Short mmCIF file of C-alpha atoms in Angstrom, two decimals:
data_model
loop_
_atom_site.label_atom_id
_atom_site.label_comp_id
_atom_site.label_asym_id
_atom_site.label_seq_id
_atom_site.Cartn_x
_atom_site.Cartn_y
_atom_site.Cartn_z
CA UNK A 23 135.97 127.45 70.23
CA UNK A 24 138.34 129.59 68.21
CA UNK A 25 142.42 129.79 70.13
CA UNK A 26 143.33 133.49 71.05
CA UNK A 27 146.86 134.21 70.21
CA UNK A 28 149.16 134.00 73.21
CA UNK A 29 151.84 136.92 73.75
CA UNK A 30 154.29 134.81 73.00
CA UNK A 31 152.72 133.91 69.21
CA UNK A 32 153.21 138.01 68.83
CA UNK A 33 155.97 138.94 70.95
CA UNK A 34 159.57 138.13 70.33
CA UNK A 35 160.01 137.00 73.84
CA UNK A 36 163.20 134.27 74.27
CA UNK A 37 164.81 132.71 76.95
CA UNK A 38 163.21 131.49 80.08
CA UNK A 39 160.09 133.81 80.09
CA UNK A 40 159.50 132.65 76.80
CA UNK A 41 159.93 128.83 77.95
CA UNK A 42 157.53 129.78 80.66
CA UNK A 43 154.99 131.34 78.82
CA UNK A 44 155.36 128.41 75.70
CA UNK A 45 154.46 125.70 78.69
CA UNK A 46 151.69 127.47 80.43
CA UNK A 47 149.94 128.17 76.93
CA UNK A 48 150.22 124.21 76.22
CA UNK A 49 148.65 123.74 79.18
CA UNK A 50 146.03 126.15 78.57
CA UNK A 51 145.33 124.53 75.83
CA UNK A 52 144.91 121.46 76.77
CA UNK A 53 142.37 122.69 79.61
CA UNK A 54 140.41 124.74 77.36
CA UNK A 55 140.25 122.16 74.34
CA UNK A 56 138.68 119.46 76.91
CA UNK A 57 135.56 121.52 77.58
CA UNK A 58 135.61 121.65 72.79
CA UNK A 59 131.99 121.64 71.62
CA UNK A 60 130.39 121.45 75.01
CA UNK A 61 126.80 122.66 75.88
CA UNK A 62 126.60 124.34 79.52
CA UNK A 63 124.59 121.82 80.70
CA UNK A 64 127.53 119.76 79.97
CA UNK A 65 129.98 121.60 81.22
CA UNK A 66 128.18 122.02 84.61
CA UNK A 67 128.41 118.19 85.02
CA UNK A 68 129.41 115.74 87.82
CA UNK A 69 131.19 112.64 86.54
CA UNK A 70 132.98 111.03 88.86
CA UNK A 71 132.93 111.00 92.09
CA UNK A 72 134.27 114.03 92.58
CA UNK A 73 132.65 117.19 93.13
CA UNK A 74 134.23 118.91 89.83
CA UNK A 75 132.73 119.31 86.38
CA UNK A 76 134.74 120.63 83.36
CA UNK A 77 133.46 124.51 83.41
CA UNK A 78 134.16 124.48 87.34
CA UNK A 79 137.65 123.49 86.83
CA UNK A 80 138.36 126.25 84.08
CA UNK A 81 136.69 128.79 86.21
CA UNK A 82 138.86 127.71 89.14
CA UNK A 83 142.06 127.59 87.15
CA UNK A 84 141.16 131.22 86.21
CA UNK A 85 141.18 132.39 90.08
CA UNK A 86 144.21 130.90 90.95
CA UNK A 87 145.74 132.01 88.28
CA UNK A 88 144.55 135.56 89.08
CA UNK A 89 145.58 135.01 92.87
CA UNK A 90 148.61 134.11 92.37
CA UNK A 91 149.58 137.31 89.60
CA UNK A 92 147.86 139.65 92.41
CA UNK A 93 150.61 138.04 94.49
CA UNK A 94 153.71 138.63 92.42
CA UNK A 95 152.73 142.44 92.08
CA UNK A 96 150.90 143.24 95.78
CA UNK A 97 152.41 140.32 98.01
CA UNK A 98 150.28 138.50 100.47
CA UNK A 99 147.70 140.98 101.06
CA UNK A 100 146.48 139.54 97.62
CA UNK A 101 145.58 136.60 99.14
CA UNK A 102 143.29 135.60 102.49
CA UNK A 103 144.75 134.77 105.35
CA UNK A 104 144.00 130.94 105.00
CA UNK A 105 144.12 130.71 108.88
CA UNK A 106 141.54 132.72 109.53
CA UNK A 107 138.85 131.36 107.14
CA UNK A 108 135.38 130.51 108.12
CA UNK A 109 133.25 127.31 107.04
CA UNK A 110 131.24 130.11 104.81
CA UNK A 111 134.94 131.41 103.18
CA UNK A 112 135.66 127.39 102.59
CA UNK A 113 132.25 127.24 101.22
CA UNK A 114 132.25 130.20 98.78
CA UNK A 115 135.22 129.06 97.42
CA UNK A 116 134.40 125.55 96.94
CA UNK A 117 131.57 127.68 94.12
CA UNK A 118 134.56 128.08 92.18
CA UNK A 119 134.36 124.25 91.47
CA UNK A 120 131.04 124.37 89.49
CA UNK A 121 129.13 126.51 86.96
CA UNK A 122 126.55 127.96 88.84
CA UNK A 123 122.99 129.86 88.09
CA UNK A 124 123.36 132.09 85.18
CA UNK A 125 127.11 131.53 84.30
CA UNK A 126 127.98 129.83 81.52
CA UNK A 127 130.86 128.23 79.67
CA UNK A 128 131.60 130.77 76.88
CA UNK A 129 131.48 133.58 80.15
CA UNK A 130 134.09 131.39 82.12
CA UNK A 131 136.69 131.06 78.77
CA UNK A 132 135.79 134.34 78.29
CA UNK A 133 137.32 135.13 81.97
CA UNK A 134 139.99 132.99 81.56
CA UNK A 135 141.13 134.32 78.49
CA UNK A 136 141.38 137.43 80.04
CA UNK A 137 143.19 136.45 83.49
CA UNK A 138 145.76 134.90 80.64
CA UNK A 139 146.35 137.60 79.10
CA UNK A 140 147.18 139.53 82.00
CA UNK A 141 149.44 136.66 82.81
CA UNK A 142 150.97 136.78 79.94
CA UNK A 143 151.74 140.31 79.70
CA UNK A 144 153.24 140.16 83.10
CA UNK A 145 155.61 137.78 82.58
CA UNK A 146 156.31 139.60 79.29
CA UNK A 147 156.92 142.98 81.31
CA UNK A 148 157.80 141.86 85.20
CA UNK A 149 161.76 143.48 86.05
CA UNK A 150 162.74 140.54 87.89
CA UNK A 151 161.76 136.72 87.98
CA UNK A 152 163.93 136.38 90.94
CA UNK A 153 161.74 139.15 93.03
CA UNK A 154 160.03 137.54 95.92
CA UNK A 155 157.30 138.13 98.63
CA UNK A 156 156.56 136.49 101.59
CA UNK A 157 154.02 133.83 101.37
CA UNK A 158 150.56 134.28 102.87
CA UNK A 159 149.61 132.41 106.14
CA UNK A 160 147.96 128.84 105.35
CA UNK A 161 148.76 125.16 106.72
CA UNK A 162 150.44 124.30 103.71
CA UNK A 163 152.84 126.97 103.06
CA UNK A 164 156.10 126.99 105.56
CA UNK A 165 155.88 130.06 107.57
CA UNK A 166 157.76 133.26 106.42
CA UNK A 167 158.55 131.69 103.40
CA UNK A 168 159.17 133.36 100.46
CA UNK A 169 158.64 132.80 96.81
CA UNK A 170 159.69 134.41 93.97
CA UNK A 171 157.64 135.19 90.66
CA UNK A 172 159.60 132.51 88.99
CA UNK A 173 158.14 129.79 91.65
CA UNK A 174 155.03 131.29 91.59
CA UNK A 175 154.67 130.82 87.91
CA UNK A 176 155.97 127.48 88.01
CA UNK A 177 152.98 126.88 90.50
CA UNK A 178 150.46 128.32 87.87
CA UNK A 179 152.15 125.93 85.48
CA UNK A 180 151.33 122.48 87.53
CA UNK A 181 148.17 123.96 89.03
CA UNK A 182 146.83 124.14 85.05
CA UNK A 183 148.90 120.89 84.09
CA UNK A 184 147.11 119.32 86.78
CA UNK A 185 143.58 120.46 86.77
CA UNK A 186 144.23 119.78 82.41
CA UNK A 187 144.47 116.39 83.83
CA UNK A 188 141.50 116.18 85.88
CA UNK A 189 139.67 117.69 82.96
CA UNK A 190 140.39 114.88 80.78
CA UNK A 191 139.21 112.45 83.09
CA UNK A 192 135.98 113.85 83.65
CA UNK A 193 135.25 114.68 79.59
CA UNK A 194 136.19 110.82 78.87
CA UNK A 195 133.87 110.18 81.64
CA UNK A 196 131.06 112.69 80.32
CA UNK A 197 131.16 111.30 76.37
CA UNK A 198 134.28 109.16 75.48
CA UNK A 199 136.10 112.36 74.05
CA UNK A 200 139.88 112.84 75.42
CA UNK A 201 142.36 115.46 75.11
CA UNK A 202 144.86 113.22 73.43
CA UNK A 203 144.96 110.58 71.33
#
């Protein structure tokens, strides 16, 4: 698996959006060096309990962190209304969890490397971390809050940290191999 350079290996970003952009990449890292010398097979694998497998996890990493840049430059019309979705809607996006038919693992980096970059170029680029928009309607979220695109990219950040997590577990599960140490 060879490392794409981030934006902020080429740019001469500093500050906070540099800080920001330094910690997500670590994180990326660490997500995408779990699934390291994989076969799909492999990465399509159940290890624990738990219905996610290491090339689900990147591929649902990737669509958050899509969703959530579609929300810092279109609002919540980005995202579904969480209220109003169906067993089927729960369903389809439970598929984000696993590699399925005819995807593969090289396809899903592939895709995530490209959300990333977009990402990354945003951050690089957006006016104003301080910007907000009002929060689409879901059980979790406190209604008509409002976040800006400094709290949403703080939620990309633990979203990967945590799923970088989960990733670990389940490759130390699949062969022995861990992210660290």
């Amino acid at each position: 698996m060879t490392e794409t350079p981030s934006l902020s290996e080429s740019a001469t970003l500093t500050g906070e959006r540099a800080d920001l952009l330094r910690t997500l990449n670590k994180h990326r890292h660490f997500l995408r060096f779990t699934t390291r010398d994989l076969t799909d097979e492999q990465a399509g694998l159940r290890t624990t309990v738990s219905a996610l497998c290491l090339g689900g996890l990147v591929q649902h990493v990737a669509a958050v962190e899509r969703g959530w840049v579609d929300f810092i430059l279109e609002g919540p019309s980005a995202m579904p209304d969480f209220t109003a979705m169906t067993e089927a809607d729960f369903a389809k996006r439970a598929d984000e969890f696993r590699l399925l038919p005819g995807e593969t693992l090289a396809g899903v980096l592939a895709e995530y490397a490209a959300v990333a970059h977009r990402t990354d170029e945003l951050i690089a680029a957006l006016p104003d971390l301080d910007a907000t928009q009002p929060l689409p309607e879901a059980p979790w979220f406190e209604s008509g809050a409002r976040w800006s695109a400094r709290q949403v990219l703080l939620h990309i950040i633990a979203e990967t940290a945590q799923h970088a997590g989960h990733a670990d577990i389940i490759r130390e599960s699949l062969d022995g191999a861990k992210t660290m140490g």
